[in-house]
Amino acid sequence: MEVDDQKIVNKGLEDEMEVSGYRLSRWKLLLVALGAVASGGFLLLLLYWLPEWCVKSTCTRSSVRDAQVLLLRSTDEFRRWFLARVRVMLAAGRNPFDNLDSQTTSAMANGHTPLPSGSPPGELIRKFQAEYQPLEIRYFTLHSTKYYWNNEVQNFEVLTGLEDMEVTCSSIHMEHSTGLARSQQEYRRLFFGINEIAVKVPSVFKLLIKEVLNPFYIFQLFSVILWSADEYYYYAMAIVLMSVISIATSLYTIKKQYIMLHDMVAAHSIIRVSVCRANDEIEEAMSTDLVPGDIIVIPTNGTIMPCDAVLVSGTCIVNESMLTGESVPVTKTNLPNPGQVAKGSAGDSTYSIEEHKRHTLFCGTTVIQTRFYAGEPVKAVVVRTGFNTAKGQLVRSILYPKPTDFKLYRDAYLFLLCLVAVAGIGFIYSIVLSILNKVPAETIIIESLDIITITVPPALPAALTAGIVYAQRRLRRIGIFCISPQRINICGQINLVCFDKTGTLTEDGLDLWGIQRAEDGRFNLSESDPFKESLVQSPFVACMASCHSLTKISGELSGDPLDLKMFEATGWILEEATEEETALHDRMMPTVVRPPKQLLPVQAGSDDRDMELRELQSSYEIGIVRQFPFSSALQRMTVVARRLGEKHMDAYLKGAPEIVTSLCKKETVPDDFSTVLEDYTKQGFRVIALAHRQLASKLTWHKVQNISRDHIEKNMDFLGLIIMQNKLKTETPAVLADLRRASIRTVMVTGDNMLTAISVARDCGMIPPQDRVIIADAIPPKDGQAAKINWHYADSPVQNSSKSVQVEEVEIGMQDDEAEESRSQEQYHFAMSGKSFAVITEHFPDLVQKLVLHGTVFARMAPDQKTQLVEALQSVDYFVGMCGDGANDCGALKRAHSGISLSELEASVASPFTSRTPNISCVPNLIREGRAALITSFCVFKFMALYSIIQYISVTLLYSVLSNLGDFQFLFIDIAIILLIVFTMSLNPAWRELVARRPPSGLISRPLLFSVMTQILICLGFQALSFFWVQHQSWYEKWTPYSDACNASDFSNMSNHNDTEMDEHNIQNYENTTLFYISSFQYLIVAVVFSKGKPFRQPSYKNWPFVLSVLTLYSFLFFIMLYPTSTIDDFLQIVCVPFEWRMTMLFIIGLNATVSIFMESAIECWGSKWPLWLCCRRKQVPKARYMHLAQELRIDPDWPPKPKTITEAKTPPSPESRSSHIQSAS
């Protein structure tokens, strides 16, 4: 038997996991049962908390193939464990795409599993068993995903949908466009299950059990039982009440979130759909019955998509705001059918949802309207269903989020372990002391365990949460909506922010600045307005009027803002065919654009000629026959149009100038194209190029509908440039200046042109005027030549822009050259395009970290490249914030430590934070609140740690005289002092401006540890001083109810408290009273000392609830100490002490406060240096990798690369060893 068999599932994906197989062992199960009984059920709790222990203690190792139980472990940095049961179900075949009529049961390349369906699963199974030989299908479920055993690859795999067949675009049209028979649909439903994103709302009982089994509440239950056994009933009841309130609040919040998510998902997830069957019938069915391969008809009046489906006929206008946060409607066209143009042509690519997303309707998105052929409705082939859809994956990421990795939380657990270790010392001390004093065994057990409950504070989680809750409330007030509160603390550590450009740093809308047409390979003079009679019939204006994806919704033009501005500048009119008009023709009526009649040339003439002219005016129209929508990957869009009356069609193309010119005939591109483009982009303009091509007259309407864009987008005639002005938002420069003053790096990540991005970066202050910009232009390997990077410097604005930059040729070697001159210390910034970034990532991995260290402008970046950039920055230990408009930034917003979307749609779940203010002023506000919340967490944690230690010291000292704190003393300290202080000290708002210093990221830092240790020693010293000093007073004796120390003084107002009954727990004594007073004041002293203000929070005196609470408690304690009242003293079990001793305690408290405040102030000023003096004098090594790298590069004579040099990758590049060398450009 294979016992070392281990598999990897989801290899290379974000949720990659290692899988090990196990089989249940009867003898191990018996041992565990005996252990559970012997431990009173605690062993079962331990196995519940630790899945790996549970599996290993009840099972024996086996191969994954034969396993009954699987143990999975994530391969990410969190290394989480998961437990899954393997289930078996019978089915007629192993492949859901088998044709049952031919009884083919060959396995696919993916594993399979049957799932419940709309019909009862038992009936389906019995039906197929009656006709076919049943096969066993093994599967397991984890995080709403089914994993199926695949015999071919000997591993579990996910069955996603139609893509598993690796279908081509032509096969979708030819083999999957006829629909499924009912029997085939039912068979597939066994594997793919119900098409439903089921967010089950757990019952209150289930949630309660899960919440109560939390280790924290189990510890509290243990504490309550222990306190009750020790007759500390009141305190136990108070803790029970706190726990009940905490559990009830938590259950209400969790239940509410589940209900909200369930309602959001279920609102439109189950609808009636029209399904095409194999015999050309159209039947009504529930959307839950859909399976991959089904053909659905999209209603003309729109719908909300219940699945992912690819369009095979017609066009749809879709609102994808649910997925992207961008409310601009998107046009979806039918999937091209290369098979009709050229069988087996290179254009017949494998269908991919990502590559063909412009033809794919995603689950949860809203189809606003459709355009269709008469007699042939808009049809789509179902590609994915259920949790495999885009919406399903989004919901799964909300249901099963990755844990937040932050040093604060790791250090918190470490700190708790230290407290447990301290408690262990007290535990042993208590046992030894009690045995020496011959204390009964029952009392020894209770008092020893009590030490542990004192050292680990029960209110710690609630206390830490308070600061985050208050910060979330303050963020909501300033219009920042948060769906991941734990990330607020992480925002306090952000030291680099990536910004999208358009709509984020600059205004959303673009204004047309002008046009520059090209004729006969030369540029004309620039013109400000295309709305001219002389241009109305030019190809340039025809391209502007037709090359767009605009549509009319409720009579209003809608679409991409850039398209809208461009079309409005022409003054043309757009008309779309109505459903009635479409029904009269044998094919879909095209969208028509035409100029206003007043723009058409009017010629004088006879009445006959006037009549002809009027006919010409009414007939000058352009019909848009086919659209190839804009693709961020291709950076262009194309339309095929026909002018009314013409026999041929025309192709119009617009896009990035560099891309457009590469598709044009060289003779039509002006020689000074690069110079003109550079002039515009340096001024910060957004430039779009236009091109035109007259198509062959033999190209019919039907051929155009199926031709690939590669056949259209070639041999174009260059028409000229459109120059759009994209103004900076007024808030942008000031916000970036604030971030720069706070030592927070800013990076621009945009899809726009490189030089435009550099210009905007200089204009907004991201790149200071005196700094150099080094452009890295990477070229992929070609014709046997290695990949290389050409380095050149962009012009510096401090120089005369009319002169070219003087560059020198310098040979740069990888070896250190001792004769190298000292390098200039001027600041530099790298800029690169998405294409260069991809080449560098693949062929120069050793340069990536160096480049991102000074990379400031990343232009022409695709959405996935933005995510890769964020990951690269995180790999050198930057805390990365990402701010975008939510359209193409979803991946980066999710990946960043803190993603801030400027979309106004709160429904967008792409980022943890959403700002209702559509500018970047939200970024410093979020960082300020994050820093305040982080400092609050440190303050609260330090205070709670000191509270535990102070109480631990008091109890340990009292144990030495066989005493303890009283029940009501515990109650007063924990409720009246601790909870009141904790929940008010967290209310300090954020400081009004960002400072250059960042708060520490974890508790294990020198200043914090030094501060805590110093305060512990101070509290220990003054408590010990008081404890031993009171025993050496002349009036001191072992206290009894008949002791009369008060009357030994002349204090006339003192009451006689000697009518008390005998105290069997020895609570009432002089040591107890002294330590109660001293420790109570110590709690307040450390609260004031630890409640930090500037530079991250407002001063504590502005936090009036905290000030009021502290003053009230101080007043009360001073009053009961100096002017005792018998009622209060009896309640708190305080005994009478002479007035002189009370004044002595007052002196001790004052001295304690003075020393504590002085030491904390000294540590705040010099604390980071003291530990170095105490421990070692060696030079401190930076912890962050980017700091290490910066130090290395500072002494590297070959960095940064000199201008006009080339870095070439060694050939051939291999995954095992990739390196680079730099050589001079010849």
Short mmCIF file of N, CA and C in Angstrom, two decimals, residues 446-571:
data_model
loop_
_atom_site.label_atom_id
_atom_site.label_comp_id
_atom_site.label_asym_id
_atom_site.label_seq_id
_atom_site.Cartn_x
_atom_site.Cartn_y
_atom_site.Cartn_z
N ILE A 446 -7.87 24.86 43.23
CA ILE A 446 -8.65 26.03 42.81
C ILE A 446 -7.78 27.27 42.72
N GLU A 447 -6.96 27.52 43.77
CA GLU A 447 -6.17 28.75 43.79
C GLU A 447 -5.04 28.70 42.76
N SER A 448 -4.49 27.53 42.51
CA SER A 448 -3.43 27.43 41.51
C SER A 448 -3.97 27.68 40.11
N LEU A 449 -5.13 27.08 39.81
CA LEU A 449 -5.74 27.30 38.50
C LEU A 449 -6.23 28.74 38.34
N ASP A 450 -6.60 29.35 39.46
CA ASP A 450 -7.09 30.73 39.44
C ASP A 450 -6.02 31.69 38.92
N ILE A 451 -4.76 31.37 39.21
CA ILE A 451 -3.65 32.20 38.74
C ILE A 451 -3.66 32.29 37.21
N ILE A 452 -3.97 31.16 36.53
CA ILE A 452 -3.99 31.13 35.06
C ILE A 452 -5.10 32.03 34.53
N THR A 453 -6.28 31.97 35.17
CA THR A 453 -7.41 32.80 34.71
C THR A 453 -7.15 34.28 34.93
N ILE A 454 -6.31 34.60 35.90
CA ILE A 454 -5.99 36.00 36.17
C ILE A 454 -4.99 36.53 35.12
N THR A 455 -4.03 35.70 34.75
CA THR A 455 -2.95 36.15 33.88
C THR A 455 -3.41 36.37 32.44
N VAL A 456 -4.32 35.54 31.93
CA VAL A 456 -4.83 35.69 30.56
C VAL A 456 -6.16 36.44 30.64
N PRO A 457 -6.18 37.72 30.26
CA PRO A 457 -7.39 38.54 30.45
C PRO A 457 -8.55 38.08 29.58
N PRO A 458 -9.72 37.85 30.17
CA PRO A 458 -10.86 37.37 29.39
C PRO A 458 -11.44 38.41 28.44
N ALA A 459 -11.20 39.69 28.69
CA ALA A 459 -11.80 40.74 27.86
C ALA A 459 -10.87 41.20 26.74
N LEU A 460 -9.74 40.51 26.53
CA LEU A 460 -8.75 40.98 25.55
C LEU A 460 -9.30 41.06 24.12
N PRO A 461 -9.96 40.01 23.57
CA PRO A 461 -10.45 40.11 22.18
C PRO A 461 -11.44 41.27 22.00
N ALA A 462 -12.36 41.41 22.94
CA ALA A 462 -13.34 42.50 22.84
C ALA A 462 -12.64 43.86 22.90
N ALA A 463 -11.61 43.95 23.73
CA ALA A 463 -10.89 45.21 23.88
C ALA A 463 -10.16 45.57 22.59
N LEU A 464 -9.53 44.59 21.95
CA LEU A 464 -8.80 44.85 20.71
C LEU A 464 -9.75 45.21 19.56
N THR A 465 -10.94 44.63 19.57
CA THR A 465 -11.91 44.89 18.51
C THR A 465 -12.47 46.30 18.61
N ALA A 466 -12.54 46.84 19.81
CA ALA A 466 -13.18 48.14 20.03
C ALA A 466 -12.55 49.22 19.16
N GLY A 467 -11.21 49.29 19.13
CA GLY A 467 -10.54 50.34 18.35
C GLY A 467 -10.87 50.25 16.88
N ILE A 468 -10.95 49.01 16.35
CA ILE A 468 -11.26 48.83 14.93
C ILE A 468 -12.69 49.24 14.64
N VAL A 469 -13.60 48.90 15.55
CA VAL A 469 -15.01 49.26 15.36
C VAL A 469 -15.18 50.78 15.34
N TYR A 470 -14.50 51.46 16.27
CA TYR A 470 -14.57 52.93 16.31
C TYR A 470 -13.98 53.53 15.03
N ALA A 471 -12.86 52.97 14.55
CA ALA A 471 -12.23 53.48 13.32
C ALA A 471 -13.16 53.26 12.12
N GLN A 472 -13.82 52.11 12.08
CA GLN A 472 -14.76 51.83 10.98
C GLN A 472 -15.91 52.83 10.99
N ARG A 473 -16.37 53.18 12.18
CA ARG A 473 -17.45 54.17 12.30
C ARG A 473 -16.99 55.54 11.81
N ARG A 474 -15.75 55.92 12.16
CA ARG A 474 -15.24 57.22 11.72
C ARG A 474 -15.04 57.24 10.20
N LEU A 475 -14.58 56.11 9.63
CA LEU A 475 -14.42 56.03 8.18
C LEU A 475 -15.77 56.17 7.48
N ARG A 476 -16.80 55.56 8.04
CA ARG A 476 -18.12 55.65 7.43
C ARG A 476 -18.61 57.09 7.40
N ARG A 477 -18.26 57.85 8.44
CA ARG A 477 -18.67 59.26 8.49
C ARG A 477 -18.05 60.08 7.37
N ILE A 478 -16.82 59.72 6.94
CA ILE A 478 -16.17 60.48 5.88
C ILE A 478 -16.34 59.81 4.52
N GLY A 479 -17.29 58.90 4.43
CA GLY A 479 -17.65 58.32 3.14
C GLY A 479 -16.80 57.17 2.67
N ILE A 480 -16.11 56.48 3.59
CA ILE A 480 -15.32 55.30 3.21
C ILE A 480 -15.99 54.06 3.79
N PHE A 481 -16.47 53.20 2.89
CA PHE A 481 -17.22 52.01 3.30
C PHE A 481 -16.25 50.83 3.36
N CYS A 482 -16.31 50.05 4.42
CA CYS A 482 -15.34 48.98 4.65
C CYS A 482 -16.06 47.64 4.79
N ILE A 483 -15.58 46.62 4.04
CA ILE A 483 -16.17 45.28 4.17
C ILE A 483 -15.19 44.31 4.83
N SER A 484 -14.00 44.80 5.17
CA SER A 484 -13.00 43.95 5.83
C SER A 484 -12.34 44.73 6.96
N PRO A 485 -13.02 44.84 8.12
CA PRO A 485 -12.54 45.72 9.20
C PRO A 485 -11.13 45.39 9.68
N GLN A 486 -10.72 44.10 9.62
CA GLN A 486 -9.39 43.75 10.11
C GLN A 486 -8.28 44.42 9.29
N ARG A 487 -8.60 44.85 8.07
CA ARG A 487 -7.59 45.50 7.23
C ARG A 487 -7.34 46.95 7.63
N ILE A 488 -8.19 47.51 8.48
CA ILE A 488 -7.99 48.91 8.89
C ILE A 488 -6.65 49.05 9.59
N ASN A 489 -6.32 48.10 10.48
CA ASN A 489 -5.03 48.15 11.16
C ASN A 489 -3.88 48.08 10.16
N ILE A 490 -4.03 47.25 9.12
CA ILE A 490 -2.96 47.10 8.14
C ILE A 490 -2.75 48.41 7.38
N CYS A 491 -3.83 49.18 7.21
CA CYS A 491 -3.70 50.48 6.51
C CYS A 491 -2.71 51.40 7.24
N GLY A 492 -2.56 51.21 8.53
CA GLY A 492 -1.63 52.04 9.29
C GLY A 492 -0.18 51.78 8.94
N GLN A 493 0.10 50.67 8.20
CA GLN A 493 1.47 50.33 7.85
C GLN A 493 1.80 50.62 6.39
N ILE A 494 0.83 51.12 5.62
CA ILE A 494 1.04 51.34 4.19
C ILE A 494 2.20 52.32 3.97
N ASN A 495 3.15 51.91 3.13
CA ASN A 495 4.26 52.81 2.80
C ASN A 495 4.45 52.95 1.29
N LEU A 496 3.49 52.43 0.52
CA LEU A 496 3.51 52.62 -0.92
C LEU A 496 2.08 52.51 -1.44
N VAL A 497 1.70 53.45 -2.29
CA VAL A 497 0.35 53.43 -2.86
C VAL A 497 0.44 53.47 -4.37
N CYS A 498 -0.23 52.51 -5.03
CA CYS A 498 -0.33 52.49 -6.49
C CYS A 498 -1.63 53.19 -6.89
N PHE A 499 -1.54 54.07 -7.88
CA PHE A 499 -2.71 54.79 -8.36
C PHE A 499 -2.96 54.48 -9.83
N ASP A 500 -4.21 54.22 -10.16
CA ASP A 500 -4.62 54.23 -11.56
C ASP A 500 -4.60 55.70 -12.00
N LYS A 501 -4.51 55.96 -13.30
CA LYS A 501 -4.44 57.36 -13.73
C LYS A 501 -5.81 57.92 -14.08
N THR A 502 -6.38 57.40 -15.17
CA THR A 502 -7.64 57.97 -15.67
C THR A 502 -8.78 57.70 -14.70
N GLY A 503 -9.43 58.75 -14.26
CA GLY A 503 -10.54 58.63 -13.32
C GLY A 503 -10.11 58.59 -11.88
N THR A 504 -8.81 58.45 -11.64
CA THR A 504 -8.30 58.41 -10.26
C THR A 504 -7.45 59.65 -9.98
N LEU A 505 -6.33 59.77 -10.70
CA LEU A 505 -5.50 60.99 -10.58
C LEU A 505 -6.05 62.11 -11.45
N THR A 506 -6.62 61.72 -12.59
CA THR A 506 -7.15 62.71 -13.53
C THR A 506 -8.67 62.62 -13.58
N GLU A 507 -9.28 63.58 -14.23
CA GLU A 507 -10.74 63.60 -14.34
C GLU A 507 -11.21 62.39 -15.14
N ASP A 508 -12.41 61.94 -14.82
CA ASP A 508 -12.95 60.78 -15.51
C ASP A 508 -13.21 61.08 -16.97
N GLY A 509 -13.79 62.22 -17.22
CA GLY A 509 -14.14 62.59 -18.59
C GLY A 509 -12.95 63.18 -19.33
N LEU A 510 -12.90 62.92 -20.63
CA LEU A 510 -11.88 63.50 -21.49
C LEU A 510 -12.51 64.59 -22.34
N ASP A 511 -11.78 65.64 -22.58
CA ASP A 511 -12.25 66.70 -23.46
C ASP A 511 -11.44 66.65 -24.75
N LEU A 512 -12.14 66.86 -25.88
CA LEU A 512 -11.43 66.87 -27.16
C LEU A 512 -10.65 68.17 -27.29
N TRP A 513 -9.32 68.06 -27.37
CA TRP A 513 -8.47 69.25 -27.52
C TRP A 513 -8.35 69.63 -29.00
N GLY A 514 -8.27 68.60 -29.86
CA GLY A 514 -8.14 68.86 -31.28
C GLY A 514 -7.88 67.58 -32.05
N ILE A 515 -7.74 67.73 -33.38
CA ILE A 515 -7.43 66.59 -34.24
C ILE A 515 -6.26 66.97 -35.15
N GLN A 516 -5.52 65.99 -35.60
CA GLN A 516 -4.44 66.21 -36.57
C GLN A 516 -4.53 65.11 -37.62
N ARG A 517 -5.11 65.50 -38.78
CA ARG A 517 -5.33 64.53 -39.85
C ARG A 517 -4.04 64.33 -40.65
N ALA A 518 -3.95 63.14 -41.24
CA ALA A 518 -2.81 62.83 -42.10
C ALA A 518 -3.33 62.50 -43.50
N GLU A 519 -2.71 63.07 -44.51
CA GLU A 519 -3.06 62.80 -45.90
C GLU A 519 -1.79 62.62 -46.71
N ASP A 520 -1.78 61.58 -47.53
CA ASP A 520 -0.64 61.29 -48.40
C ASP A 520 0.66 61.17 -47.61
N GLY A 521 0.59 60.57 -46.44
CA GLY A 521 1.79 60.33 -45.66
C GLY A 521 2.35 61.56 -44.98
N ARG A 522 1.57 62.64 -44.87
CA ARG A 522 2.02 63.86 -44.18
C ARG A 522 0.92 64.35 -43.26
N PHE A 523 1.34 64.93 -42.15
CA PHE A 523 0.38 65.51 -41.21
C PHE A 523 -0.08 66.88 -41.72
N ASN A 524 -1.38 67.15 -41.61
CA ASN A 524 -1.91 68.50 -41.83
C ASN A 524 -1.73 69.29 -40.54
N LEU A 525 -2.03 70.54 -40.60
CA LEU A 525 -2.01 71.37 -39.39
C LEU A 525 -3.11 70.89 -38.45
N SER A 526 -2.86 71.03 -37.16
CA SER A 526 -3.87 70.59 -36.19
C SER A 526 -5.12 71.46 -36.28
N GLU A 527 -6.26 70.83 -36.05
CA GLU A 527 -7.55 71.52 -36.10
C GLU A 527 -8.26 71.31 -34.77
N SER A 528 -9.01 72.30 -34.36
CA SER A 528 -9.63 72.24 -33.03
C SER A 528 -10.96 71.51 -33.03
N ASP A 529 -11.62 71.42 -34.21
CA ASP A 529 -12.99 70.91 -34.20
C ASP A 529 -13.28 70.14 -35.47
N PRO A 530 -13.76 68.90 -35.38
CA PRO A 530 -14.13 68.15 -36.59
C PRO A 530 -15.53 68.49 -37.10
N PHE A 531 -16.24 69.32 -36.37
CA PHE A 531 -17.63 69.67 -36.71
C PHE A 531 -17.60 70.74 -37.81
N LYS A 532 -17.20 70.33 -39.02
CA LYS A 532 -17.06 71.26 -40.13
C LYS A 532 -17.70 70.66 -41.38
N GLU A 533 -18.19 71.56 -42.21
CA GLU A 533 -18.79 71.11 -43.46
C GLU A 533 -17.76 70.46 -44.39
N SER A 534 -16.53 70.98 -44.33
CA SER A 534 -15.48 70.48 -45.22
C SER A 534 -15.02 69.07 -44.85
N LEU A 535 -15.28 68.65 -43.62
CA LEU A 535 -14.79 67.35 -43.16
C LEU A 535 -15.89 66.30 -43.07
N VAL A 536 -17.14 66.70 -43.31
CA VAL A 536 -18.25 65.80 -42.99
C VAL A 536 -18.18 64.48 -43.75
N GLN A 537 -17.67 64.49 -44.98
CA GLN A 537 -17.62 63.27 -45.76
C GLN A 537 -16.22 62.65 -45.81
N SER A 538 -15.35 63.10 -44.92
CA SER A 538 -13.99 62.56 -44.88
C SER A 538 -13.96 61.24 -44.11
N PRO A 539 -13.04 60.35 -44.49
CA PRO A 539 -12.91 59.08 -43.73
C PRO A 539 -12.58 59.31 -42.26
N PHE A 540 -11.86 60.41 -41.97
CA PHE A 540 -11.47 60.70 -40.59
C PHE A 540 -12.71 60.87 -39.70
N VAL A 541 -13.64 61.73 -40.15
CA VAL A 541 -14.86 61.96 -39.36
C VAL A 541 -15.75 60.73 -39.38
N ALA A 542 -15.78 60.02 -40.51
CA ALA A 542 -16.56 58.78 -40.58
C ALA A 542 -16.05 57.78 -39.54
N CYS A 543 -14.74 57.71 -39.35
CA CYS A 543 -14.15 56.82 -38.34
C CYS A 543 -14.55 57.27 -36.94
N MET A 544 -14.48 58.59 -36.68
CA MET A 544 -14.88 59.11 -35.37
C MET A 544 -16.34 58.81 -35.07
N ALA A 545 -17.18 58.87 -36.10
CA ALA A 545 -18.62 58.71 -35.90
C ALA A 545 -19.06 57.26 -35.79
N SER A 546 -18.27 56.35 -36.37
CA SER A 546 -18.72 54.95 -36.42
C SER A 546 -17.93 54.00 -35.53
N CYS A 547 -16.66 54.31 -35.24
CA CYS A 547 -15.81 53.37 -34.49
C CYS A 547 -15.99 53.57 -33.00
N HIS A 548 -17.04 52.99 -32.48
CA HIS A 548 -17.36 53.10 -31.05
C HIS A 548 -18.32 51.99 -30.67
N SER A 549 -18.63 51.88 -29.39
CA SER A 549 -19.57 50.85 -28.91
C SER A 549 -20.77 51.50 -28.23
N LEU A 550 -21.16 52.69 -28.71
CA LEU A 550 -22.27 53.41 -28.09
C LEU A 550 -23.60 52.75 -28.45
N THR A 551 -24.55 52.91 -27.59
CA THR A 551 -25.90 52.41 -27.84
C THR A 551 -26.90 53.35 -27.19
N LYS A 552 -28.12 53.22 -27.58
CA LYS A 552 -29.17 54.05 -26.97
C LYS A 552 -29.95 53.22 -25.98
N ILE A 553 -30.01 53.71 -24.74
CA ILE A 553 -30.79 53.07 -23.70
C ILE A 553 -31.81 54.07 -23.22
N SER A 554 -33.07 53.73 -23.39
CA SER A 554 -34.19 54.64 -23.06
C SER A 554 -34.02 55.98 -23.77
N GLY A 555 -33.58 55.92 -25.04
CA GLY A 555 -33.45 57.13 -25.83
C GLY A 555 -32.21 57.94 -25.59
N GLU A 556 -31.36 57.54 -24.62
CA GLU A 556 -30.15 58.28 -24.28
C GLU A 556 -28.92 57.52 -24.76
N LEU A 557 -27.96 58.26 -25.33
CA LEU A 557 -26.70 57.63 -25.73
C LEU A 557 -25.94 57.17 -24.49
N SER A 558 -25.42 55.95 -24.54
CA SER A 558 -24.71 55.42 -23.37
C SER A 558 -23.53 54.58 -23.85
N GLY A 559 -22.47 54.60 -23.04
CA GLY A 559 -21.29 53.82 -23.39
C GLY A 559 -20.05 54.40 -22.77
N ASP A 560 -18.90 54.00 -23.30
CA ASP A 560 -17.62 54.46 -22.78
C ASP A 560 -17.53 55.98 -22.90
N PRO A 561 -17.08 56.67 -21.82
CA PRO A 561 -17.01 58.14 -21.85
C PRO A 561 -16.16 58.68 -22.99
N LEU A 562 -15.05 57.99 -23.32
CA LEU A 562 -14.19 58.45 -24.41
C LEU A 562 -14.94 58.37 -25.74
N ASP A 563 -15.64 57.25 -25.97
CA ASP A 563 -16.44 57.11 -27.19
C ASP A 563 -17.50 58.20 -27.27
N LEU A 564 -18.11 58.48 -26.14
CA LEU A 564 -19.19 59.48 -26.08
C LEU A 564 -18.67 60.85 -26.47
N LYS A 565 -17.52 61.26 -25.91
CA LYS A 565 -16.94 62.56 -26.21
C LYS A 565 -16.57 62.66 -27.69
N MET A 566 -15.99 61.59 -28.22
CA MET A 566 -15.55 61.58 -29.60
C MET A 566 -16.74 61.70 -30.55
N PHE A 567 -17.80 60.96 -30.26
CA PHE A 567 -18.98 60.98 -31.13
C PHE A 567 -19.69 62.34 -31.04
N GLU A 568 -19.81 62.87 -29.83
CA GLU A 568 -20.48 64.16 -29.66
C GLU A 568 -19.73 65.27 -30.39
N ALA A 569 -18.38 65.14 -30.48
CA ALA A 569 -17.59 66.17 -31.16
C ALA A 569 -17.90 66.23 -32.65
N THR A 570 -18.36 65.13 -33.24
CA THR A 570 -18.68 65.12 -34.67
C THR A 570 -20.02 65.78 -34.95
N GLY A 571 -20.90 65.79 -33.94
CA GLY A 571 -22.23 66.35 -34.13
C GLY A 571 -23.16 65.42 -34.88
#
